[in-house]
PDB file of C-alpha atoms in Angstrom:
ATOM      1  CA  UNK P   1      47.725  23.104 -88.857  1.00 56.00           C
ATOM      2  CA  UNK P   2      50.516  22.166 -86.475  1.00 68.00           C
ATOM      3  CA  UNK P   3      53.038  19.608 -87.650  1.00 79.00           C
ATOM      4  CA  UNK P   4      53.154  16.075 -86.313  1.00 82.00           C
ATOM      5  CA  UNK P   5      56.352  16.879 -84.434  1.00 84.00           C
ATOM      6  CA  UNK P   6      54.742  19.858 -82.694  1.00 87.00           C
ATOM      7  CA  UNK P   7      51.663  17.841 -81.758  1.00 86.00           C
ATOM      8  CA  UNK P   8      53.759  15.017 -80.322  1.00 89.00           C
ATOM      9  CA  UNK P   9      55.813  17.531 -78.322  1.00 91.00           C
ATOM     10  CA  UNK P  10      52.673  19.162 -76.899  1.00 91.00           C
ATOM     11  CA  UNK P  11      51.149  15.797 -75.960  1.00 91.00           C
ATOM     12  CA  UNK P  12      54.356  14.782 -74.178  1.00 93.00           C
ATOM     13  CA  UNK P  13      54.457  18.094 -72.299  1.00 93.00           C
ATOM     14  CA  UNK P  14      50.819  17.829 -71.189  1.00 93.00           C
ATOM     15  CA  UNK P  15      51.311  14.237 -70.031  1.00 93.00           C
ATOM     16  CA  UNK P  16      54.204  15.406 -67.830  1.00 94.00           C
ATOM     17  CA  UNK P  17      51.995  18.150 -66.381  1.00 93.00           C
ATOM     18  CA  UNK P  18      49.211  15.627 -65.801  1.00 93.00           C
ATOM     19  CA  UNK P  19      51.556  13.420 -63.767  1.00 94.00           C
ATOM     20  CA  UNK P  20      52.489  16.417 -61.603  1.00 94.00           C
ATOM     21  CA  UNK P  21      48.865  17.461 -60.978  1.00 93.00           C
ATOM     22  CA  UNK P  22      47.904  13.870 -60.184  1.00 93.00           C
ATOM     23  CA  UNK P  23      50.711  13.642 -57.610  1.00 94.00           C
ATOM     24  CA  UNK P  24      49.743  17.001 -56.104  1.00 93.00           C
ATOM     25  CA  UNK P  25      46.142  15.836 -55.829  1.00 92.00           C
ATOM     26  CA  UNK P  26      47.225  12.724 -53.912  1.00 94.00           C
ATOM     27  CA  UNK P  27      49.418  14.752 -51.537  1.00 93.00           C
ATOM     28  CA  UNK P  28      46.675  17.324 -50.925  1.00 92.00           C
ATOM     29  CA  UNK P  29      44.143  14.560 -50.279  1.00 92.00           C
ATOM     30  CA  UNK P  30      46.332  13.097 -47.524  1.00 93.00           C
ATOM     31  CA  UNK P  31      46.901  16.527 -45.956  1.00 92.00           C
ATOM     32  CA  UNK P  32      43.215  17.365 -46.259  1.00 91.00           C
ATOM     33  CA  UNK P  33      42.160  14.257 -44.348  1.00 92.00           C
ATOM     34  CA  UNK P  34      44.464  15.125 -41.447  1.00 92.00           C
ATOM     35  CA  UNK P  35      43.373  18.764 -41.449  1.00 91.00           C
ATOM     36  CA  UNK P  36      39.710  17.772 -41.588  1.00 91.00           C
ATOM     37  CA  UNK P  37      40.118  15.471 -38.603  1.00 92.00           C
ATOM     38  CA  UNK P  38      41.839  18.262 -36.673  1.00 91.00           C
ATOM     39  CA  UNK P  39      39.193  20.885 -37.371  1.00 91.00           C
ATOM     40  CA  UNK P  40      36.299  18.551 -36.564  1.00 91.00           C
ATOM     41  CA  UNK P  41      37.975  17.509 -33.320  1.00 92.00           C
ATOM     42  CA  UNK P  42      38.548  21.148 -32.291  1.00 91.00           C
ATOM     43  CA  UNK P  43      35.026  22.420 -32.920  1.00 90.00           C
ATOM     44  CA  UNK P  44      33.414  20.909 -29.781  1.00 92.00           C
ATOM     45  CA  UNK P  45      36.028  22.617 -27.575  1.00 90.00           C
ATOM     46  CA  UNK P  46      35.409  25.936 -29.335  1.00 88.00           C
ATOM     47  CA  UNK P  47      31.661  25.588 -28.751  1.00 87.00           C
ATOM     48  CA  UNK P  48      32.156  24.765 -25.079  1.00 87.00           C
ATOM     49  CA  UNK P  49      34.536  27.707 -24.728  1.00 85.00           C
ATOM     50  CA  UNK P  50      31.884  30.066 -26.107  1.00 84.00           C
ATOM     51  CA  UNK P  51      29.281  28.513 -23.833  1.00 82.00           C
ATOM     52  CA  UNK P  52      31.441  28.912 -20.723  1.00 79.00           C
ATOM     53  CA  UNK P  53      32.266  32.500 -21.654  1.00 82.00           C
ATOM     54  CA  UNK P  54      28.583  33.235 -22.153  1.00 78.00           C
ATOM     55  CA  UNK P  55      27.605  31.749 -18.797  1.00 76.00           C
ATOM     56  CA  UNK P  56      30.363  33.490 -16.865  1.00 76.00           C
ATOM     57  CA  UNK P  57      29.750  36.736 -18.732  1.00 70.00           C
ATOM     58  CA  UNK P  58      26.029  36.714 -17.921  1.00 69.00           C
ATOM     59  CA  UNK P  59      26.815  36.045 -14.271  1.00 65.00           C
ATOM     60  CA  UNK P  60      29.342  38.885 -14.011  1.00 66.00           C
ATOM     61  CA  UNK P  61      27.447  41.800 -15.518  1.00 65.00           C
ATOM     62  CA  UNK P  62      29.255  45.087 -15.069  1.00 68.00           C
ATOM     63  CA  UNK P  63      32.715  43.534 -14.971  1.00 74.00           C
ATOM     64  CA  UNK P  64      35.374  45.761 -16.528  1.00 80.00           C
ATOM     65  CA  UNK P  65      38.240  44.315 -18.529  1.00 81.00           C
ATOM     66  CA  UNK P  66      40.432  45.845 -21.281  1.00 86.00           C
ATOM     67  CA  UNK P  67      39.278  43.239 -23.803  1.00 87.00           C
ATOM     68  CA  UNK P  68      35.617  44.028 -23.081  1.00 86.00           C
ATOM     69  CA  UNK P  69      35.940  47.802 -23.464  1.00 86.00           C
ATOM     70  CA  UNK P  70      33.698  49.158 -26.221  1.00 87.00           C
ATOM     71  CA  UNK P  71      34.925  52.272 -28.031  1.00 88.00           C
ATOM     72  CA  UNK P  72      34.036  54.275 -31.114  1.00 89.00           C
ATOM     73  CA  UNK P  73      35.497  52.286 -34.055  1.00 89.00           C
ATOM     74  CA  UNK P  74      37.917  54.902 -35.366  1.00 90.00           C
ATOM     75  CA  UNK P  75      40.920  52.559 -35.697  1.00 92.00           C
ATOM     76  CA  UNK P  76      40.083  49.075 -36.940  1.00 93.00           C
ATOM     77  CA  UNK P  77      42.390  46.110 -37.544  1.00 94.00           C
ATOM     78  CA  UNK P  78      41.692  43.099 -39.738  1.00 96.00           C
ATOM     79  CA  UNK P  79      43.481  39.776 -39.258  1.00 96.00           C
ATOM     80  CA  UNK P  80      43.354  38.094 -42.678  1.00 96.00           C
ATOM     81  CA  UNK P  81      44.222  34.404 -43.000  1.00 95.00           C
ATOM     82  CA  UNK P  82      45.309  33.196 -46.443  1.00 95.00           C
ATOM     83  CA  UNK P  83      47.669  30.511 -47.748  1.00 93.00           C
ATOM     84  CA  UNK P  84      51.379  30.738 -48.453  1.00 92.00           C
ATOM     85  CA  UNK P  85      50.978  29.018 -51.825  1.00 90.00           C
ATOM     86  CA  UNK P  86      48.605  29.111 -54.744  1.00 88.00           C
ATOM     87  CA  UNK P  87      47.312  26.367 -57.061  1.00 89.00           C
ATOM     88  CA  UNK P  88      44.178  26.061 -54.915  1.00 90.00           C
ATOM     89  CA  UNK P  89      41.513  27.529 -57.160  1.00 88.00           C
ATOM     90  CA  UNK P  90      39.741  30.606 -55.841  1.00 90.00           C
ATOM     91  CA  UNK P  91      40.578  29.921 -52.191  1.00 93.00           C
ATOM     92  CA  UNK P  92      42.868  32.929 -51.657  1.00 94.00           C
ATOM     93  CA  UNK P  93      40.990  35.196 -54.063  1.00 94.00           C
ATOM     94  CA  UNK P  94      37.684  34.690 -52.231  1.00 94.00           C
ATOM     95  CA  UNK P  95      39.206  35.581 -48.852  1.00 95.00           C
ATOM     96  CA  UNK P  96      40.935  38.667 -50.247  1.00 95.00           C
ATOM     97  CA  UNK P  97      37.768  39.773 -52.021  1.00 95.00           C
ATOM     98  CA  UNK P  98      35.805  39.444 -48.784  1.00 94.00           C
ATOM     99  CA  UNK P  99      38.440  41.450 -46.901  1.00 94.00           C
ATOM    100  CA  UNK P 100      38.484  44.236 -49.491  1.00 94.00           C
ATOM    101  CA  UNK P 101      34.683  44.498 -49.336  1.00 93.00           C
ATOM    102  CA  UNK P 102      34.780  44.763 -45.551  1.00 92.00           C
ATOM    103  CA  UNK P 103      37.530  47.408 -45.505  1.00 91.00           C
ATOM    104  CA  UNK P 104      36.435  49.649 -48.369  1.00 88.00           C
ATOM    105  CA  UNK P 105      34.286  51.950 -46.206  1.00 82.00           C
ATOM    106  CA  UNK P 106      36.731  52.085 -43.285  1.00 85.00           C
ATOM    107  CA  UNK P 107      38.872  55.258 -43.231  1.00 82.00           C
ATOM    108  CA  UNK P 108      41.578  54.126 -40.800  1.00 88.00           C
ATOM    109  CA  UNK P 109      42.448  50.447 -41.221  1.00 92.00           C
ATOM    110  CA  UNK P 110      45.454  48.312 -40.365  1.00 93.00           C
ATOM    111  CA  UNK P 111      45.969  44.796 -41.679  1.00 95.00           C
ATOM    112  CA  UNK P 112      47.550  41.801 -39.969  1.00 96.00           C
ATOM    113  CA  UNK P 113      48.267  39.188 -42.626  1.00 95.00           C
ATOM    114  CA  UNK P 114      48.757  35.467 -42.066  1.00 95.00           C
ATOM    115  CA  UNK P 115      50.000  33.798 -45.240  1.00 93.00           C
ATOM    116  CA  UNK P 116      52.156  35.014 -48.111  1.00 94.00           C
ATOM    117  CA  UNK P 117      49.335  35.439 -50.647  1.00 94.00           C
ATOM    118  CA  UNK P 118      47.452  37.954 -48.510  1.00 94.00           C
ATOM    119  CA  UNK P 119      50.668  39.751 -47.556  1.00 94.00           C
ATOM    120  CA  UNK P 120      51.728  40.169 -51.179  1.00 94.00           C
ATOM    121  CA  UNK P 121      48.308  41.399 -52.316  1.00 95.00           C
ATOM    122  CA  UNK P 122      47.853  44.072 -49.651  1.00 94.00           C
ATOM    123  CA  UNK P 123      51.489  45.183 -49.778  1.00 93.00           C
ATOM    124  CA  UNK P 124      51.315  45.758 -53.553  1.00 94.00           C
ATOM    125  CA  UNK P 125      48.218  47.891 -53.100  1.00 91.00           C
ATOM    126  CA  UNK P 126      49.620  50.070 -50.352  1.00 91.00           C
ATOM    127  CA  UNK P 127      47.601  48.890 -47.365  1.00 91.00           C
ATOM    128  CA  UNK P 128      48.979  49.612 -43.914  1.00 93.00           C
ATOM    129  CA  UNK P 129      50.299  46.217 -42.787  1.00 93.00           C
ATOM    130  CA  UNK P 130      50.850  46.279 -39.036  1.00 93.00           C
ATOM    131  CA  UNK P 131      52.231  42.735 -38.791  1.00 93.00           C
ATOM    132  CA  UNK P 132      52.817  39.859 -41.193  1.00 94.00           C
ATOM    133  CA  UNK P 133      53.261  36.132 -40.699  1.00 94.00           C
ATOM    134  CA  UNK P 134      54.524  34.014 -43.608  1.00 92.00           C
ATOM    135  CA  UNK P 135      55.931  30.517 -43.876  1.00 88.00           C
ATOM    136  CA  UNK P 136      53.139  29.182 -41.673  1.00 86.00           C
ATOM    137  CA  UNK P 137      53.590  25.574 -42.813  1.00 84.00           C
ATOM    138  CA  UNK P 138      51.127  22.893 -43.845  1.00 84.00           C
ATOM    139  CA  UNK P 139      49.388  22.509 -40.467  1.00 84.00           C
ATOM    140  CA  UNK P 140      47.830  24.937 -38.005  1.00 85.00           C
ATOM    141  CA  UNK P 141      50.270  26.042 -35.293  1.00 86.00           C
ATOM    142  CA  UNK P 142      49.008  26.882 -31.795  1.00 90.00           C
ATOM    143  CA  UNK P 143      52.186  28.885 -31.214  1.00 92.00           C
ATOM    144  CA  UNK P 144      51.390  31.117 -34.191  1.00 93.00           C
ATOM    145  CA  UNK P 145      47.811  31.546 -32.982  1.00 93.00           C
ATOM    146  CA  UNK P 146      49.067  32.694 -29.581  1.00 93.00           C
ATOM    147  CA  UNK P 147      51.537  35.159 -31.113  1.00 93.00           C
ATOM    148  CA  UNK P 148      48.897  36.741 -33.319  1.00 94.00           C
ATOM    149  CA  UNK P 149      46.364  36.832 -30.480  1.00 94.00           C
ATOM    150  CA  UNK P 150      48.880  38.459 -28.132  1.00 94.00           C
ATOM    151  CA  UNK P 151      49.768  41.091 -30.740  1.00 95.00           C
ATOM    152  CA  UNK P 152      46.174  42.214 -31.314  1.00 94.00           C
ATOM    153  CA  UNK P 153      45.232  41.963 -27.611  1.00 94.00           C
ATOM    154  CA  UNK P 154      48.190  44.155 -26.611  1.00 93.00           C
ATOM    155  CA  UNK P 155      47.286  46.680 -29.292  1.00 93.00           C
ATOM    156  CA  UNK P 156      43.649  46.694 -28.205  1.00 93.00           C
ATOM    157  CA  UNK P 157      44.441  46.996 -24.517  1.00 91.00           C
ATOM    158  CA  UNK P 158      46.743  49.934 -25.337  1.00 91.00           C
ATOM    159  CA  UNK P 159      43.796  51.543 -27.201  1.00 90.00           C
ATOM    160  CA  UNK P 160      45.689  51.534 -30.493  1.00 92.00           C
ATOM    161  CA  UNK P 161      42.814  49.528 -31.987  1.00 93.00           C
ATOM    162  CA  UNK P 162      39.139  50.126 -31.321  1.00 92.00           C
ATOM    163  CA  UNK P 163      37.927  46.959 -33.056  1.00 93.00           C
ATOM    164  CA  UNK P 164      39.615  43.825 -34.398  1.00 94.00           C
ATOM    165  CA  UNK P 165      38.052  41.523 -36.986  1.00 95.00           C
ATOM    166  CA  UNK P 166      39.159  38.080 -38.135  1.00 95.00           C
ATOM    167  CA  UNK P 167      38.664  37.073 -41.788  1.00 96.00           C
ATOM    168  CA  UNK P 168      39.275  33.466 -42.810  1.00 95.00           C
ATOM    169  CA  UNK P 169      37.797  30.632 -44.840  1.00 93.00           C
ATOM    170  CA  UNK P 170      35.457  28.349 -42.921  1.00 92.00           C
ATOM    171  CA  UNK P 171      35.655  24.683 -43.865  1.00 92.00           C
ATOM    172  CA  UNK P 172      32.165  23.451 -44.775  1.00 89.00           C
ATOM    173  CA  UNK P 173      33.039  20.326 -46.738  1.00 88.00           C
ATOM    174  CA  UNK P 174      35.572  19.150 -49.296  1.00 86.00           C
ATOM    175  CA  UNK P 175      33.953  21.187 -52.079  1.00 87.00           C
ATOM    176  CA  UNK P 176      32.804  24.246 -50.128  1.00 89.00           C
ATOM    177  CA  UNK P 177      34.893  26.802 -48.221  1.00 90.00           C
ATOM    178  CA  UNK P 178      33.080  29.939 -47.056  1.00 92.00           C
ATOM    179  CA  UNK P 179      34.905  33.215 -46.273  1.00 94.00           C
ATOM    180  CA  UNK P 180      33.637  34.585 -42.956  1.00 94.00           C
ATOM    181  CA  UNK P 181      34.179  37.725 -40.895  1.00 94.00           C
ATOM    182  CA  UNK P 182      34.321  37.309 -37.113  1.00 93.00           C
ATOM    183  CA  UNK P 183      34.520  40.130 -34.607  1.00 92.00           C
ATOM    184  CA  UNK P 184      37.443  39.298 -32.356  1.00 92.00           C
ATOM    185  CA  UNK P 185      37.730  42.396 -30.151  1.00 90.00           C
ATOM    186  CA  UNK P 186      36.070  43.711 -28.119  1.00 89.00           C
ATOM    187  CA  UNK P 187      35.038  40.281 -26.902  1.00 86.00           C
ATOM    188  CA  UNK P 188      31.266  39.940 -26.973  1.00 82.00           C
ATOM    189  CA  UNK P 189      30.330  37.022 -24.693  1.00 73.00           C
ATOM    190  CA  UNK P 190      27.478  35.026 -26.232  1.00 72.00           C
ATOM    191  CA  UNK P 191      24.383  34.463 -24.200  1.00 64.00           C
ATOM    192  CA  UNK P 192      24.736  31.412 -21.962  1.00 51.00           C
ATOM    193  CA  UNK P 193      22.453  28.449 -22.665  1.00 51.00           C
ATOM    194  CA  UNK P 194      20.697  28.270 -19.322  1.00 51.00           C
ATOM    195  CA  UNK P 195      17.157  27.498 -20.580  1.00 49.00           C
ATOM    196  CA  UNK P 196      16.032  30.996 -19.652  1.00 49.00           C
ATOM    197  CA  UNK P 197      16.988  30.578 -15.992  1.00 55.00           C
ATOM    198  CA  UNK P 198      19.490  32.914 -14.423  1.00 58.00           C
ATOM    199  CA  UNK P 199      22.152  31.066 -12.448  1.00 61.00           C
ATOM    200  CA  UNK P 200      24.063  32.656  -9.587  1.00 67.00           C
ATOM    201  CA  UNK P 201      27.677  31.534  -9.590  1.00 68.00           C
ATOM    202  CA  UNK P 202      30.123  31.596  -6.725  1.00 71.00           C
ATOM    203  CA  UNK P 203      33.529  32.610  -8.119  1.00 70.00           C
ATOM    204  CA  UNK P 204      36.733  31.312  -6.605  1.00 73.00           C
ATOM    205  CA  UNK P 205      38.890  33.316  -7.068  1.00 75.00           C
ATOM    206  CA  UNK P 206      36.863  36.412  -7.950  1.00 74.00           C
ATOM    207  CA  UNK P 207      35.122  36.980 -11.289  1.00 73.00           C
ATOM    208  CA  UNK P 208      37.703  39.522 -12.417  1.00 79.00           C
ATOM    209  CA  UNK P 209      40.573  37.033 -12.187  1.00 81.00           C
ATOM    210  CA  UNK P 210      38.552  34.309 -13.890  1.00 81.00           C
ATOM    211  CA  UNK P 211      37.572  36.572 -16.780  1.00 81.00           C
ATOM    212  CA  UNK P 212      41.146  37.827 -16.958  1.00 83.00           C
ATOM    213  CA  UNK P 213      42.222  34.271 -17.709  1.00 85.00           C
ATOM    214  CA  UNK P 214      39.209  33.230 -19.749  1.00 87.00           C
ATOM    215  CA  UNK P 215      39.126  36.156 -22.206  1.00 89.00           C
ATOM    216  CA  UNK P 216      42.691  35.762 -23.568  1.00 91.00           C
ATOM    217  CA  UNK P 217      42.112  32.010 -23.807  1.00 92.00           C
ATOM    218  CA  UNK P 218      38.954  32.673 -25.803  1.00 91.00           C
ATOM    219  CA  UNK P 219      40.784  34.981 -28.254  1.00 92.00           C
ATOM    220  CA  UNK P 220      43.645  32.499 -28.671  1.00 93.00           C
ATOM    221  CA  UNK P 221      41.219  29.658 -29.306  1.00 93.00           C
ATOM    222  CA  UNK P 222      39.288  31.716 -31.870  1.00 93.00           C
ATOM    223  CA  UNK P 223      42.554  32.424 -33.683  1.00 94.00           C
ATOM    224  CA  UNK P 224      43.637  28.785 -33.592  1.00 94.00           C
ATOM    225  CA  UNK P 225      40.225  27.647 -34.821  1.00 94.00           C
ATOM    226  CA  UNK P 226      40.525  30.069 -37.751  1.00 94.00           C
ATOM    227  CA  UNK P 227      43.921  28.582 -38.665  1.00 94.00           C
ATOM    228  CA  UNK P 228      42.512  25.051 -38.485  1.00 94.00           C
ATOM    229  CA  UNK P 229      39.525  25.956 -40.654  1.00 94.00           C
ATOM    230  CA  UNK P 230      41.755  27.750 -43.149  1.00 93.00           C
ATOM    231  CA  UNK P 231      44.215  24.866 -43.492  1.00 93.00           C
ATOM    232  CA  UNK P 232      41.447  22.326 -44.027  1.00 93.00           C
ATOM    233  CA  UNK P 233      39.876  24.579 -46.650  1.00 93.00           C
ATOM    234  CA  UNK P 234      43.213  25.221 -48.379  1.00 93.00           C
ATOM    235  CA  UNK P 235      44.068  21.539 -48.763  1.00 93.00           C
ATOM    236  CA  UNK P 236      40.532  20.730 -49.917  1.00 93.00           C
ATOM    237  CA  UNK P 237      40.596  23.538 -52.487  1.00 93.00           C
ATOM    238  CA  UNK P 238      44.015  22.446 -53.771  1.00 93.00           C
ATOM    239  CA  UNK P 239      42.907  18.818 -54.045  1.00 94.00           C
ATOM    240  CA  UNK P 240      39.832  19.863 -56.042  1.00 93.00           C
ATOM    241  CA  UNK P 241      41.864  22.202 -58.259  1.00 93.00           C
ATOM    242  CA  UNK P 242      44.441  19.513 -59.025  1.00 94.00           C
ATOM    243  CA  UNK P 243      41.687  17.000 -59.771  1.00 93.00           C
ATOM    244  CA  UNK P 244      40.162  19.443 -62.264  1.00 93.00           C
ATOM    245  CA  UNK P 245      43.590  20.138 -63.759  1.00 93.00           C
ATOM    246  CA  UNK P 246      44.213  16.408 -64.218  1.00 94.00           C
ATOM    247  CA  UNK P 247      40.851  15.978 -65.949  1.00 93.00           C
ATOM    248  CA  UNK P 248      41.463  18.997 -68.180  1.00 94.00           C
ATOM    249  CA  UNK P 249      44.887  17.614 -69.130  1.00 93.00           C
ATOM    250  CA  UNK P 250      43.272  14.324 -70.137  1.00 93.00           C
ATOM    251  CA  UNK P 251      40.771  16.207 -72.327  1.00 94.00           C
ATOM    252  CA  UNK P 252      43.574  18.190 -73.970  1.00 93.00           C
ATOM    253  CA  UNK P 253      45.546  15.003 -74.638  1.00 93.00           C
ATOM    254  CA  UNK P 254      42.470  13.439 -76.286  1.00 92.00           C
ATOM    255  CA  UNK P 255      41.929  16.488 -78.508  1.00 91.00           C
ATOM    256  CA  UNK P 256      45.601  16.724 -79.485  1.00 91.00           C
ATOM    257  CA  UNK P 257      45.755  12.977 -80.180  1.00 91.00           C
ATOM    258  CA  UNK P 258      42.749  13.327 -82.492  1.00 90.00           C
ATOM    259  CA  UNK P 259      44.409  16.249 -84.260  1.00 87.00           C
ATOM    260  CA  UNK P 260      47.648  14.259 -84.559  1.00 87.00           C
ATOM    261  CA  UNK P 261      45.819  11.278 -86.067  1.00 87.00           C
ATOM    262  CA  UNK P 262      44.061  13.538 -88.556  1.00 86.00           C
ATOM    263  CA  UNK P 263      47.347  15.186 -89.519  1.00 83.00           C
ATOM    264  CA  UNK P 264      49.010  11.798 -89.931  1.00 82.00           C
ATOM    265  CA  UNK P 265      46.085  10.529 -92.021  1.00 83.00           C
ATOM    266  CA  UNK P 266      46.255  13.641 -94.190  1.00 80.00           C
ATOM    267  CA  UNK P 267      49.988  13.157 -94.692  1.00 78.00           C
ATOM    268  CA  UNK P 268      49.507   9.498 -95.668  1.00 82.00           C
ATOM    269  CA  UNK P 269      46.675  10.388 -98.057  1.00 83.00           C
ATOM    270  CA  UNK P 270      48.852  13.054 -99.649  1.00 78.00           C
ATOM    271  CA  UNK P 271      51.719  10.611-100.123  1.00 79.00           C
ATOM    272  CA  UNK P 272      49.406   8.001-101.703  1.00 82.00           C
ATOM    273  CA  UNK P 273      47.969  10.641-104.025  1.00 81.00           C
ATOM    274  CA  UNK P 274      51.457  11.674-105.103  1.00 77.00           C
ATOM    275  CA  UNK P 275      52.450   8.023-105.759  1.00 80.00           C
ATOM    276  CA  UNK P 276      49.287   7.382-107.770  1.00 77.00           C
ATOM    277  CA  UNK P 277      49.779  10.590-109.686  1.00 77.00           C
ATOM    278  CA  UNK P 278      53.399   9.694-110.444  1.00 77.00           C
ATOM    279  CA  UNK P 279      52.445   6.209-111.630  1.00 73.00           C
ATOM    280  CA  UNK P 280      49.778   7.638-113.894  1.00 74.00           C
ATOM    281  CA  UNK P 281      52.254  10.084-115.379  1.00 76.00           C
ATOM    282  CA  UNK P 282      54.679   7.248-116.225  1.00 73.00           C
ATOM    283  CA  UNK P 283      51.976   5.401-118.147  1.00 69.00           C
TER     284      UNK P 283
END
């Protein structure tokens, strides 16, 4: 059995850790609320963007654009969005696991990593990392989304990639974050919601120029939405993990306090027994 001094030292250490996890939970909760507001505010725009792309795409059948070109998927790139830091439960591990499952049957794969955790994992295992982005901060950055989107669009237009997929964690609620795989390139315009009626549009300027502006905007928005979803999920996962850590620390303190009280009681009982035994011997 551990000595009273060791038990007191362990209790003091765990209490210090509990204070840290409690503070981290409070910080993550504040960041999570801001990130949640951002992602919920951005979703309507993303839906309208898909709707507009679907309507314009259905009205301009046969239009040729580099981002619409469909090729045999011999060279595939995966943009993987993880966090820079850990201490967020299985958030990073779930995304990486999903990415590995998607890439295991692909012979010629390149990886674009966003976040230090994904970069470190795939670099240690010898994956071909085409581009890496670390130090992405605590909030989603539209500038970063545009840089990543431009990189993959340039590669795709130059026919260095035949397909590009985006893997990130979708924010469902505070307790649930779901890793998803989204096909980014070639752009596949969704079907427009026109109630089954075909609408003839008059384009000004022509459809080619409109799609030339709309398609890159769609890719950039998809990338930015992925960053927003990922940040909201990261802060939620970290808040939940720190809450669990704080509760576990409290349980450990209770168990160690019970052990310390038992050890102290045993020591007192031993001392009393020795005094009684000594008094009896003197008689």
